[in-house]
Tab-separated table of C-alpha atoms and ligand atoms in Angstrom:
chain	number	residue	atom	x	y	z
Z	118	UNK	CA	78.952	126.109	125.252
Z	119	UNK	CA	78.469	123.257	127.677
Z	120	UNK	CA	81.526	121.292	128.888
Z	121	UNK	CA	79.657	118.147	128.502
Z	122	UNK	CA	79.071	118.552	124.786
Z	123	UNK	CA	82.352	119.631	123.873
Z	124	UNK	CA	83.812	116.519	125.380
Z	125	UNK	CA	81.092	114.235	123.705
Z	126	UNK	CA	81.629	115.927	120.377
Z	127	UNK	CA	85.448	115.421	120.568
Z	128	UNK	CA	85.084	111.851	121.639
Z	129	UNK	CA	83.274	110.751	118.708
Z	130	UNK	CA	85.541	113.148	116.518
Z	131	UNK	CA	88.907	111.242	118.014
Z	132	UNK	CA	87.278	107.866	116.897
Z	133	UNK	CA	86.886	109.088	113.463
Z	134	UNK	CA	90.101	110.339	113.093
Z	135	UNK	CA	91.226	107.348	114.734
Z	136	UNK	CA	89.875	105.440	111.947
Z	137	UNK	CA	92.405	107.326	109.558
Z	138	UNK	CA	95.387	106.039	111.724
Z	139	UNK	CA	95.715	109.853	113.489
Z	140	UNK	CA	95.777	109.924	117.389
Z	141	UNK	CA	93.784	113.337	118.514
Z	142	UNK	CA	95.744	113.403	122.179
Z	143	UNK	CA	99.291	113.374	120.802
Z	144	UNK	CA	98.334	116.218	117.993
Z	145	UNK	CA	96.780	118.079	121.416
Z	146	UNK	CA	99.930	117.599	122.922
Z	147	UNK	CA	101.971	118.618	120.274
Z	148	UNK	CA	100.013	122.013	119.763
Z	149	UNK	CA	99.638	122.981	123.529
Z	150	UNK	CA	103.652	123.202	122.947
Z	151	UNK	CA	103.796	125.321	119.890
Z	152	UNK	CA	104.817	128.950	120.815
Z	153	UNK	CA	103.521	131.713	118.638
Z	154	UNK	CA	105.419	134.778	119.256
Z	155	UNK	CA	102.908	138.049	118.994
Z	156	UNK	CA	103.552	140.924	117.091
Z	157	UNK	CA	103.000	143.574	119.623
Z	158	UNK	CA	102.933	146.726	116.703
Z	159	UNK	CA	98.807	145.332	115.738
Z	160	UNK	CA	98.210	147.088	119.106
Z	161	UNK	CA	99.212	150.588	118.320
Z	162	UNK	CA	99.284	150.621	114.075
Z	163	UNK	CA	102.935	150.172	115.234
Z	164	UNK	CA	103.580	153.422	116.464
Z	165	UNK	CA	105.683	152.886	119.741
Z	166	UNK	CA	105.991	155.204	122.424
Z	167	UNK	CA	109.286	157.492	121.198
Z	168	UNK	CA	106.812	160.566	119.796
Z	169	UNK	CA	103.681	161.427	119.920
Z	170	UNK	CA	102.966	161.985	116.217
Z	171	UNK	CA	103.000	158.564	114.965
Z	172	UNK	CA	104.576	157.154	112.062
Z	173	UNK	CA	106.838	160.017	111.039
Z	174	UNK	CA	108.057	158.848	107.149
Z	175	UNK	CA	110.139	155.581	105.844
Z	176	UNK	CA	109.041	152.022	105.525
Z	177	UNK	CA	105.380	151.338	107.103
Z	178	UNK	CA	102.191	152.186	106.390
Z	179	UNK	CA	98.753	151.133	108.463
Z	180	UNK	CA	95.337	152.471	107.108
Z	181	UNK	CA	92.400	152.696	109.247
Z	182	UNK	CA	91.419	154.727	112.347
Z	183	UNK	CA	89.777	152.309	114.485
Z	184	UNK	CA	88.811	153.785	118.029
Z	185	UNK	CA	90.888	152.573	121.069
Z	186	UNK	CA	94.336	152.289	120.339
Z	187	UNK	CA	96.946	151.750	123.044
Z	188	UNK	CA	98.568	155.441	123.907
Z	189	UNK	CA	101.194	154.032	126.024
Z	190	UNK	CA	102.854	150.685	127.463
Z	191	UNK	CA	100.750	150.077	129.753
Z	192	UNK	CA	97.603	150.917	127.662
Z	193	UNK	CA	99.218	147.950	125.286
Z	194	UNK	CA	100.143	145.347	128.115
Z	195	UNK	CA	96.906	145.002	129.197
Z	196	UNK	CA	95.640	144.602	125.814
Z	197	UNK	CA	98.181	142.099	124.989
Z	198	UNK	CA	96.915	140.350	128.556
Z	199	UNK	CA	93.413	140.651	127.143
Z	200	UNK	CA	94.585	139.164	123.745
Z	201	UNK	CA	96.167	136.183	125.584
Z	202	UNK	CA	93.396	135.364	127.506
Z	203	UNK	CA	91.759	134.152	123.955
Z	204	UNK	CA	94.527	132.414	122.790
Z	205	UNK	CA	95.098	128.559	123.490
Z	206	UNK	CA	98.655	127.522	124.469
Z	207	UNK	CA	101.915	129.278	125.629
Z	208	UNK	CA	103.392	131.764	123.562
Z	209	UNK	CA	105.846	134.569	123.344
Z	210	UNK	CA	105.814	138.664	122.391
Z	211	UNK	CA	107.281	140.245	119.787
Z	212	UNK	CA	108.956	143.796	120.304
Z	213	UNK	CA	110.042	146.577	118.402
Z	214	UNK	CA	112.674	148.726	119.549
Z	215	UNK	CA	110.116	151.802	119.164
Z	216	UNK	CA	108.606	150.393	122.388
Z	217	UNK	CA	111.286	151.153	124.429
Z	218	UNK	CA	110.288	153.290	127.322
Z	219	UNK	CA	112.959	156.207	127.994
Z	220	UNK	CA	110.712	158.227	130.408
Z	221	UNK	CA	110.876	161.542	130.433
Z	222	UNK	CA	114.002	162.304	127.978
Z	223	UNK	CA	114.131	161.030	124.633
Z	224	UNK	CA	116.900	158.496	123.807
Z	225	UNK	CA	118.325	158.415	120.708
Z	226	UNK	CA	117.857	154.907	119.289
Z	227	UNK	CA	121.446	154.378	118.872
Z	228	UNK	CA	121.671	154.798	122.423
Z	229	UNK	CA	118.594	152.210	123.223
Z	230	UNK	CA	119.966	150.214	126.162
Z	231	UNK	CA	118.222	146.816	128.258
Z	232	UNK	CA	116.728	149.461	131.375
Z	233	UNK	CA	114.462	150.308	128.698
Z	234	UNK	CA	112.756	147.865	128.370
Z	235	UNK	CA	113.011	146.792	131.918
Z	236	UNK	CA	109.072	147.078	132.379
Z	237	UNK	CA	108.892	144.960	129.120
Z	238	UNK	CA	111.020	142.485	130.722
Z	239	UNK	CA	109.175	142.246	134.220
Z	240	UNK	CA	105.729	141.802	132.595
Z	241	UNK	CA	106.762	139.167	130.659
Z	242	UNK	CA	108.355	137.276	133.700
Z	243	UNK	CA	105.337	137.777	135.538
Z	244	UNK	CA	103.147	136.664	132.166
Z	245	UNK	CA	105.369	133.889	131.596
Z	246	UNK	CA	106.202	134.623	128.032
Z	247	UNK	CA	109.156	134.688	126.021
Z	248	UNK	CA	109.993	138.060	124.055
Z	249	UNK	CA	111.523	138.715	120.417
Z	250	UNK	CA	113.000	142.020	119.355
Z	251	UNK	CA	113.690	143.780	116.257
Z	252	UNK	CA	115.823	146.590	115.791
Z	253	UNK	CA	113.464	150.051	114.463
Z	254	UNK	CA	114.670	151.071	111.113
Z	255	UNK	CA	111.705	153.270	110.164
Z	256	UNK	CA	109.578	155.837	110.610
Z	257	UNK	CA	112.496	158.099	111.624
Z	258	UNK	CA	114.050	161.105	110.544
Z	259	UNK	CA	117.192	159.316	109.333
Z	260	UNK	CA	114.777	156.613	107.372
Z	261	UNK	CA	112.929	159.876	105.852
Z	262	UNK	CA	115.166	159.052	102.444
Z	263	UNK	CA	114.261	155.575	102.110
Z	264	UNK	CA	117.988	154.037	102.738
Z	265	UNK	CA	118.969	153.556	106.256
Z	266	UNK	CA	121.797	150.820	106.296
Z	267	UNK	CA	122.237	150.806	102.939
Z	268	UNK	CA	122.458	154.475	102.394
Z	269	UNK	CA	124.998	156.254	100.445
Z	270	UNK	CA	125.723	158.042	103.543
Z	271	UNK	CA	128.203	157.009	105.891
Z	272	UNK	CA	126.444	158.908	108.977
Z	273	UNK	CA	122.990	157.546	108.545
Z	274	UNK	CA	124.511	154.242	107.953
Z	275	UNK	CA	126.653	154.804	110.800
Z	276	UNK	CA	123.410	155.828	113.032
Z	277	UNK	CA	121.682	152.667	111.916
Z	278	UNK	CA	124.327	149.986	112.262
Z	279	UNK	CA	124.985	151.634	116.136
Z	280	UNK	CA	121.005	150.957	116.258
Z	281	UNK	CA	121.283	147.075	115.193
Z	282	UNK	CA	124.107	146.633	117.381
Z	283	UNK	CA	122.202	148.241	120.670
Z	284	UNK	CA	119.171	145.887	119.404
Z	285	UNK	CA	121.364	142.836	119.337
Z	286	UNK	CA	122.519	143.349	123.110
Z	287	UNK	CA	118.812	144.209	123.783
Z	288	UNK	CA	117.408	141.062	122.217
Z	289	UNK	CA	120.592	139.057	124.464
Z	290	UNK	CA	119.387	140.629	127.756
Z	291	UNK	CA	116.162	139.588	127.165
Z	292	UNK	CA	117.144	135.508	126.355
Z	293	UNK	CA	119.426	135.519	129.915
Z	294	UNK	CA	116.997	137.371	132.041
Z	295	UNK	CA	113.911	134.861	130.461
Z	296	UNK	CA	115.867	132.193	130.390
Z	297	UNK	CA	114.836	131.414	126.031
Z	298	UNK	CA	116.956	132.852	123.517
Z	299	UNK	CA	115.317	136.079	121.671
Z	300	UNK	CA	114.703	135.881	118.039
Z	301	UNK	CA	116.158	139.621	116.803
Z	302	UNK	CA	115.003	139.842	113.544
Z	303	UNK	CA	115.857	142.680	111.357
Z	304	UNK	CA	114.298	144.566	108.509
Z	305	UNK	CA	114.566	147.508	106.378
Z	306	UNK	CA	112.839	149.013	104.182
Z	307	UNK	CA	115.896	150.130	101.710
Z	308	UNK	CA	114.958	150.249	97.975
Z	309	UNK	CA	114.290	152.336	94.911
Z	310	UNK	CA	111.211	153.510	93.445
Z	311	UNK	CA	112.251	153.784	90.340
Z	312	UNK	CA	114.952	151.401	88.362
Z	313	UNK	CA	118.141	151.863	89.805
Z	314	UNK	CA	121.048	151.517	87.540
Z	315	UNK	CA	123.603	150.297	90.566
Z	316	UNK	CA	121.939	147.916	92.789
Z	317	UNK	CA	125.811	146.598	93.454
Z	318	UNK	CA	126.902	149.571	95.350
Z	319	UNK	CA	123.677	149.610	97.692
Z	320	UNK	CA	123.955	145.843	98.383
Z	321	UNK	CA	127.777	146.219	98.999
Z	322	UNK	CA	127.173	149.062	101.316
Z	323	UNK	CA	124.336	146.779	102.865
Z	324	UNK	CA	126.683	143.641	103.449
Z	325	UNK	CA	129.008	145.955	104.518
Z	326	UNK	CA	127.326	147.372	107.328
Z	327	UNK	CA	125.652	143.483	107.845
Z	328	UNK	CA	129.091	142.344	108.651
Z	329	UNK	CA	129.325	145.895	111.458
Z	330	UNK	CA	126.066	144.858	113.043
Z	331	UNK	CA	127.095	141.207	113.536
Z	332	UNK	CA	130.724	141.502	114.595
Z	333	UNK	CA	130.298	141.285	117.826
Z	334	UNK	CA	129.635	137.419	118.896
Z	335	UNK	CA	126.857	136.916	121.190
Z	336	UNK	CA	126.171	133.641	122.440
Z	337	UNK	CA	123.094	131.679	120.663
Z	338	UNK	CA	121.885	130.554	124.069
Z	339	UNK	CA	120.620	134.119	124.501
Z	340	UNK	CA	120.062	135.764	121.136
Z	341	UNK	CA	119.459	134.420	117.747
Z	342	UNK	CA	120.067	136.598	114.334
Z	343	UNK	CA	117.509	137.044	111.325
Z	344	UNK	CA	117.418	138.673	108.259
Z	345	UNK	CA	113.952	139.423	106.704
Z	346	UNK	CA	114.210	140.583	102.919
Z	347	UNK	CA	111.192	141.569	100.724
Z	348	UNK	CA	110.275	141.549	96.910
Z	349	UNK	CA	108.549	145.214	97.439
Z	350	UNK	CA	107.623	148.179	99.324
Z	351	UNK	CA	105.177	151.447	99.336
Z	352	UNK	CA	108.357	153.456	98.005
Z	353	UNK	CA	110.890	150.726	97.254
Z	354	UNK	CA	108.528	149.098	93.733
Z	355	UNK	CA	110.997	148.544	91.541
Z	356	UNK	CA	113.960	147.465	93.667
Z	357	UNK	CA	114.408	146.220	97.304
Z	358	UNK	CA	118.295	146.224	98.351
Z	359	UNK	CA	117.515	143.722	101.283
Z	360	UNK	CA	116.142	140.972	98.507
Z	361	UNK	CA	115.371	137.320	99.139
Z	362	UNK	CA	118.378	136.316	97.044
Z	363	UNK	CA	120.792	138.753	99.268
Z	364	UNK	CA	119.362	137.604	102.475
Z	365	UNK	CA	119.238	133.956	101.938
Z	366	UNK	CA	123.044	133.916	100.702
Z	367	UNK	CA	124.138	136.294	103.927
Z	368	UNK	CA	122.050	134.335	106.241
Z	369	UNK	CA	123.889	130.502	104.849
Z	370	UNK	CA	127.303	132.485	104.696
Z	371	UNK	CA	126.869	133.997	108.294
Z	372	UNK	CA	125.377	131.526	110.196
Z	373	UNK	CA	122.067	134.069	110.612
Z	374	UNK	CA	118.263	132.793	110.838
Z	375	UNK	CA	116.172	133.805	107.554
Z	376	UNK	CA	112.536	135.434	107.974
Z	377	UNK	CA	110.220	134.225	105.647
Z	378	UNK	CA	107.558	136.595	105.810
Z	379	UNK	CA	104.109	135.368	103.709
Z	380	UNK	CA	103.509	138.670	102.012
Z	381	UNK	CA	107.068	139.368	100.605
Z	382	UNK	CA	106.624	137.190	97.510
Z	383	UNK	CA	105.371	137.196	94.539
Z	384	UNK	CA	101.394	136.564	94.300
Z	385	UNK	CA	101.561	133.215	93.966
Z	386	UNK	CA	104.770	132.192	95.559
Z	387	UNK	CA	104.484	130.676	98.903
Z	388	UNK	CA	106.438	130.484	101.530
Z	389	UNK	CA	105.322	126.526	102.557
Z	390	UNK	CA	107.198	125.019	99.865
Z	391	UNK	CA	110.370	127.187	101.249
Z	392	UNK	CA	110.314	126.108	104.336
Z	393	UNK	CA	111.892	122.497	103.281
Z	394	UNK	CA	114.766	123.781	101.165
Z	395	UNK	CA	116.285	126.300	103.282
Z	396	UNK	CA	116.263	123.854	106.194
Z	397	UNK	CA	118.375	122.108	104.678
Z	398	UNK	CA	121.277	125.278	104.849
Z	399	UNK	CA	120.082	127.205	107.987
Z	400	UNK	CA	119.917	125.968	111.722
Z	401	UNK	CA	116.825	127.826	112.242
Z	402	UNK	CA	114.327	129.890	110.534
Z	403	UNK	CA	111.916	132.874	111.409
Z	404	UNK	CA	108.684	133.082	110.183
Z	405	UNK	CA	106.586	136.290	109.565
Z	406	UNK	CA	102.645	134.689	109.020
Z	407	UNK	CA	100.957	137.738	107.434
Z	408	UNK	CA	98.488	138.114	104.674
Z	409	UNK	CA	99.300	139.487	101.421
Z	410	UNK	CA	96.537	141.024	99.753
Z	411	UNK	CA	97.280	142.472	96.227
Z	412	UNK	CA	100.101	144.813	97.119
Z	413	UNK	CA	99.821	145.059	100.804
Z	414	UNK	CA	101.521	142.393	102.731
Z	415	UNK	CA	100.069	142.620	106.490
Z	416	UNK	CA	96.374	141.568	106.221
Z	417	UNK	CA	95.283	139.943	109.602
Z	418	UNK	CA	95.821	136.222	108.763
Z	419	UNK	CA	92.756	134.344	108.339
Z	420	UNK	CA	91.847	130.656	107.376
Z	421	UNK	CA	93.327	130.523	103.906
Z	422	UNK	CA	94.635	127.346	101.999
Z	423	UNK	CA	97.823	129.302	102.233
Z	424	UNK	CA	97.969	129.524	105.510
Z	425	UNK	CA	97.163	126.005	105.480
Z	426	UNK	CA	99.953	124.787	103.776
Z	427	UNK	CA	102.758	126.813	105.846
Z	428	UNK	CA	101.052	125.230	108.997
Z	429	UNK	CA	101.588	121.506	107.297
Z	430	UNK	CA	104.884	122.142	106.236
Z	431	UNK	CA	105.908	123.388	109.542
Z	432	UNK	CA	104.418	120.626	110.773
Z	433	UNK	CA	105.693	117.561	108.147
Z	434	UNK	CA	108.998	119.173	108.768
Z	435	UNK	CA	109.385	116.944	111.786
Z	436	UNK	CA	111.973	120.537	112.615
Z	437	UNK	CA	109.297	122.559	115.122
Z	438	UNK	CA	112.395	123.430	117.323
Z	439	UNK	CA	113.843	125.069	114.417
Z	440	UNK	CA	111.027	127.021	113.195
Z	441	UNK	CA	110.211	130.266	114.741
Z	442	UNK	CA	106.593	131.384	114.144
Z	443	UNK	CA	106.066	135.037	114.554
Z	444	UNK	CA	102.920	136.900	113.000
Z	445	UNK	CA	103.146	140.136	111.275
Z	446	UNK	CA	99.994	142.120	110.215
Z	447	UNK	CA	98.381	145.211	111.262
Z	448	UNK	CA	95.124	146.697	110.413
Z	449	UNK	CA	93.883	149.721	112.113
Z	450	UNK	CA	91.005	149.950	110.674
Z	451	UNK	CA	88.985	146.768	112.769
Z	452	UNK	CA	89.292	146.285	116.610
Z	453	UNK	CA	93.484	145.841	117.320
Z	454	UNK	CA	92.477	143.057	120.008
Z	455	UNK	CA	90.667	141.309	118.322
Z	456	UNK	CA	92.883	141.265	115.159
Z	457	UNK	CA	95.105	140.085	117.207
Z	458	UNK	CA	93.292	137.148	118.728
Z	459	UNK	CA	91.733	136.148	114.751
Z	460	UNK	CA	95.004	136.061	113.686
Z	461	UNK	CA	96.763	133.874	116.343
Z	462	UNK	CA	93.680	131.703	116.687
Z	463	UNK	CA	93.854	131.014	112.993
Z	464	UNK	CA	97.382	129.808	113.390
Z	465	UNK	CA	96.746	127.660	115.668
Z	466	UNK	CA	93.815	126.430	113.982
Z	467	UNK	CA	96.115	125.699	111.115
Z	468	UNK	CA	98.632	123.796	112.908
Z	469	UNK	CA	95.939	121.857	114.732
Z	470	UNK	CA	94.760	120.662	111.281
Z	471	UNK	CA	98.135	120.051	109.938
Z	472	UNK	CA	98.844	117.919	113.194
Z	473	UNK	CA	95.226	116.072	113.050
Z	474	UNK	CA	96.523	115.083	108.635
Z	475	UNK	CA	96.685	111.666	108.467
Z	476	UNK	CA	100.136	111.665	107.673
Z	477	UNK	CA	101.095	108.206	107.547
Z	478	UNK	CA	98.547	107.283	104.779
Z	479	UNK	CA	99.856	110.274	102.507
Z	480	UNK	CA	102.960	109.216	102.583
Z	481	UNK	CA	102.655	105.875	101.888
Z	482	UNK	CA	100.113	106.593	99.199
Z	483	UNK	CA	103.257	109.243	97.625
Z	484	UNK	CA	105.679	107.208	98.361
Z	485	UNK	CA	104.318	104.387	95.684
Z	486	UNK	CA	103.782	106.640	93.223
Z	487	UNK	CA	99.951	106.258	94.077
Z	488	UNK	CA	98.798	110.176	93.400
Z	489	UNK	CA	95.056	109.368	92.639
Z	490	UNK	CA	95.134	108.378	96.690
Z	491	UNK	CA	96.930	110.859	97.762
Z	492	UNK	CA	94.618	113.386	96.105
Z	493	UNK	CA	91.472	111.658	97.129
Z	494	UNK	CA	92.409	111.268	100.907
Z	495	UNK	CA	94.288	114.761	100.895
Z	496	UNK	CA	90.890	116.068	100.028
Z	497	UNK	CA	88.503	113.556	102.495
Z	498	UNK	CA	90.830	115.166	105.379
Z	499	UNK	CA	89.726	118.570	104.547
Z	500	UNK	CA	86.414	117.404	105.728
Z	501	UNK	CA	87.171	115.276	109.199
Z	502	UNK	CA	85.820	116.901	111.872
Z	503	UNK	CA	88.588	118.947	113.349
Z	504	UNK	CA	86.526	121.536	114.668
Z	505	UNK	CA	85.275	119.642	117.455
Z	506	UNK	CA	89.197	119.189	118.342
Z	507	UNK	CA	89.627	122.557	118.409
Z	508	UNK	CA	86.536	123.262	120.551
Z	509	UNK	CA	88.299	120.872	123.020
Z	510	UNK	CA	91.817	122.542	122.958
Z	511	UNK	CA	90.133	125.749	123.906
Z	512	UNK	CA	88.440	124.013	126.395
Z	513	UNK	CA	91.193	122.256	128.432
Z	514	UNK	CA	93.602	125.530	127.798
Z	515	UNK	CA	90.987	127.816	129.552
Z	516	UNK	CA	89.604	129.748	126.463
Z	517	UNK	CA	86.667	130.713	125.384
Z	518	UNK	CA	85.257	128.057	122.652
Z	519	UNK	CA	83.604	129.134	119.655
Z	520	UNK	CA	82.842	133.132	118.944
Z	521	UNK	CA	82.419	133.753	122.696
Z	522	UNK	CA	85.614	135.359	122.776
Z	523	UNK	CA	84.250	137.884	120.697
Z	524	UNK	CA	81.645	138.847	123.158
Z	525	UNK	CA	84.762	139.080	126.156
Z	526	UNK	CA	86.625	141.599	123.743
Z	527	UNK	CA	83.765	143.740	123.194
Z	528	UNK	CA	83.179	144.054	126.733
Z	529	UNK	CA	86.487	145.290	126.851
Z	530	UNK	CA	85.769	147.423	124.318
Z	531	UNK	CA	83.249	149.280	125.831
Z	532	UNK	CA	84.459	149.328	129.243
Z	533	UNK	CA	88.226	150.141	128.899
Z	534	UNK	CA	88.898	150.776	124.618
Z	535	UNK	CA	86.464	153.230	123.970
Z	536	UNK	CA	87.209	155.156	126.721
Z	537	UNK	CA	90.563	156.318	125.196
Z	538	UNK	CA	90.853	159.716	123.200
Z	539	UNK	CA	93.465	160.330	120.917
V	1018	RNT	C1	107.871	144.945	106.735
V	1018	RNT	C2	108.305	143.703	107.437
V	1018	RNT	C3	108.561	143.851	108.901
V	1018	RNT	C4	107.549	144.714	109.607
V	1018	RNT	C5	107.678	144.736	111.113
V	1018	RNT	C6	106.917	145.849	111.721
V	1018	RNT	O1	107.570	144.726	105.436
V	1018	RNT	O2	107.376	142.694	107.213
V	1018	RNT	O3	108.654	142.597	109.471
V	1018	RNT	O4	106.249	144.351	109.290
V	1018	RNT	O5	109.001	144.748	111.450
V	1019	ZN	ZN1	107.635	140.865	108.304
């Protein structure tokens, strides 16, 4: 698209907003310093690098068998490079502890150290991004019974716990060699298919071996704690040990960040209006953006009014320092790059809106008790012209504007994606 008419577009486009008391530069400014942090398991349908034969039982699922994904680390480096290149603004990666390189011998995860994931470390120096970590607690052996540190067996939970733990000193050698702290979020997929008829013991054993993972203090400057709990799994229907409920209460007891992940709710619960209550209780929160879709909760985010209200709450907070936005979806079944880039592009699309609300007119309008306004001017808003904003922020961050991108990743498609044979 020409530079010229990108410009002229968002000039007339900053006069109308203008006109509703919102000031385009400073919500430009404001967005440009929003870090996302990437989910690097959309590359690889989150299999990792420790065997060859892919997901092997307990927790995750991906369906689809899209041509092209990354085989090894350096396979999904450069298409994480690729996927930043379509991005706007400066953002962070996400890794999983099953993307540890161990070389030739295979190291048990309990025995995961920082030198493995010294090339992880080096790229993102070079790349200028910060990294998150989560500790692994699936698609293992020891996950193969659906309980890992809630299980009713003190080895596995042993096995798991020593996992966390490693993950935790990880996640700090990654915040003092980067110089930002790492966000080490952990999940599992514990629960029953079928109603249990003790849900105490698992969540005592659960808190229990909570309490061994987080004994040992590390310093907040490099590594920050979270807790993600779900309402349900593929295996885990009728009862998730790691619940919302448990979660919130460990996180507010323990000092510990909580993940809010958009697909771990109930249909129509949403994590937007959360976001303002637990602030209240936590320092800091994690957030997993996702898609639920019926019973899956990792659709590539798109668009949605739901996503549009998370992005306004994050924003209205007035907290951005305290909310952590990571995305979480996979779907092997489209183009893994370009998943990623829809995704991430639609979040930032979302916040741009939510910065570009006219904010001061809402509230005013609420704030008298005025909610035929509020309505009304909520829904002229949806129709100001952000789009020629957005154009712009592409623009000056060295993007491609509009669907170009698209063309960019097929090229790399062709030339690099489709070259690769499972
Ligand atoms: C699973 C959780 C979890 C995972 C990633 C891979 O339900 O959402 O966050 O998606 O850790
Ligand atoms: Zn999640």
């Amino acid at each position: 698209m020409n530079t010229q008419k990108i410009e002229q577009a968002y000039r007339l486009a900053q006069d109308r907003y203008s006109a509703s008391g919102v000031n385009t530069q400073k919500a430009l400014k404001a967005l440009a310093q929003i870090p996302l942090s990437l989910h690097c398991w959309q590359g690889d349908d989150v299999t990792g690098f420790e065997n060859k034969g892919g997901l092997s039982g307990g927790g995750i699922q991906t369906t689809g068998n899209y041509p092209g994904k990354a085989r090894s680390p350096a396979e999904l480096r450069d298409d994480l490079e690729m996927a930043f290149r379509m991005i706007p603004g400066h953002h962070r990666l996400n890794l999983h502890a099953l993307y540890a390189e161990t070389g030739a011998k295979a190291v048990p995860r309990n025995e995961l150290e920082p030198r493995h994931f010294a090339n992880w470390v080096e790229w993102a120096r070079i790349q200028g991004l910060g990294l998150d970590f989560n500790p692994s607690c699936f698609s293992h052996p020891l996950a193969n019974g659906g309980f890992t540190l809630s299980s009713r067996d003190a080895g596995i939970r042993r096995f798991w716990v020593e996992h966390a733990i490693a993950c935790r000193r990880i996640g700090a050698s990654f915040g003092r060699r980067l110089g930002t702290p790492c966000v080490t979020n952990l999940w599992i997929p514990d629960g029953f298919k079928d109603t249990p008829v003790d849900r105490r013991t698992s969540r005592s054993l659960l808190k229990e071996s909570l309490d061994a993972v987080f004994a040992e203090s590390i310093s907040e400057k490099w590594n920050l704690d979270a807790v993600e709990g779900k309402l349900f799994g593929i295996g885990s229907e009728s009862c998730v040990i790691g619940s919302h409920e448990f979660y919130l209460g460990y996180a507010i007891k323990n000092h510990k960040l909580i993940c809010l992940d958009a697909g771990h709710y109930h249909p129509t619960e949403s994590i937007a209006d959360k976001i303002s209550s637990v602030l209240f209780f936590l320092d800091a929160i994690l957030l997993h953006v996702s898609r639920g879709v019926r019973w899956d909760s990792d659709h590539v985010v798109t668009l949605t009014d739901d996503l549009r209200a998370i992005a306004e709450e994050i924003v209205r907070s007035e907290a951005l320092d305290r909310i952590h936005i990571g995305l979480d979806y996979f779907d092997a079944s489209i183009n893994r790059v370009a998943a990623w880039v829809i995704g991430a592009r639609n979040m930032m699309k979302a916040l741009l809106i939510a910065l570009l609300e006219p904010a001061a007119l809402l509230r005013k309008a609420e704030a008298r008790g005025d909610f035929t306004s509020r309505l009304a001017l909520q829904e002229e808003a949806k129709s100001l012209p952000f789009a020629a904003v957005w154009d712009y922020f592409c623009m000056i961050e060295g993007v491609p504007v509009g669907d170009v991108w698209l063309t960019d990743v097929r090229r790399y498609e062709a030339s690099v994606l489709s070259r690769r044979k499972s």
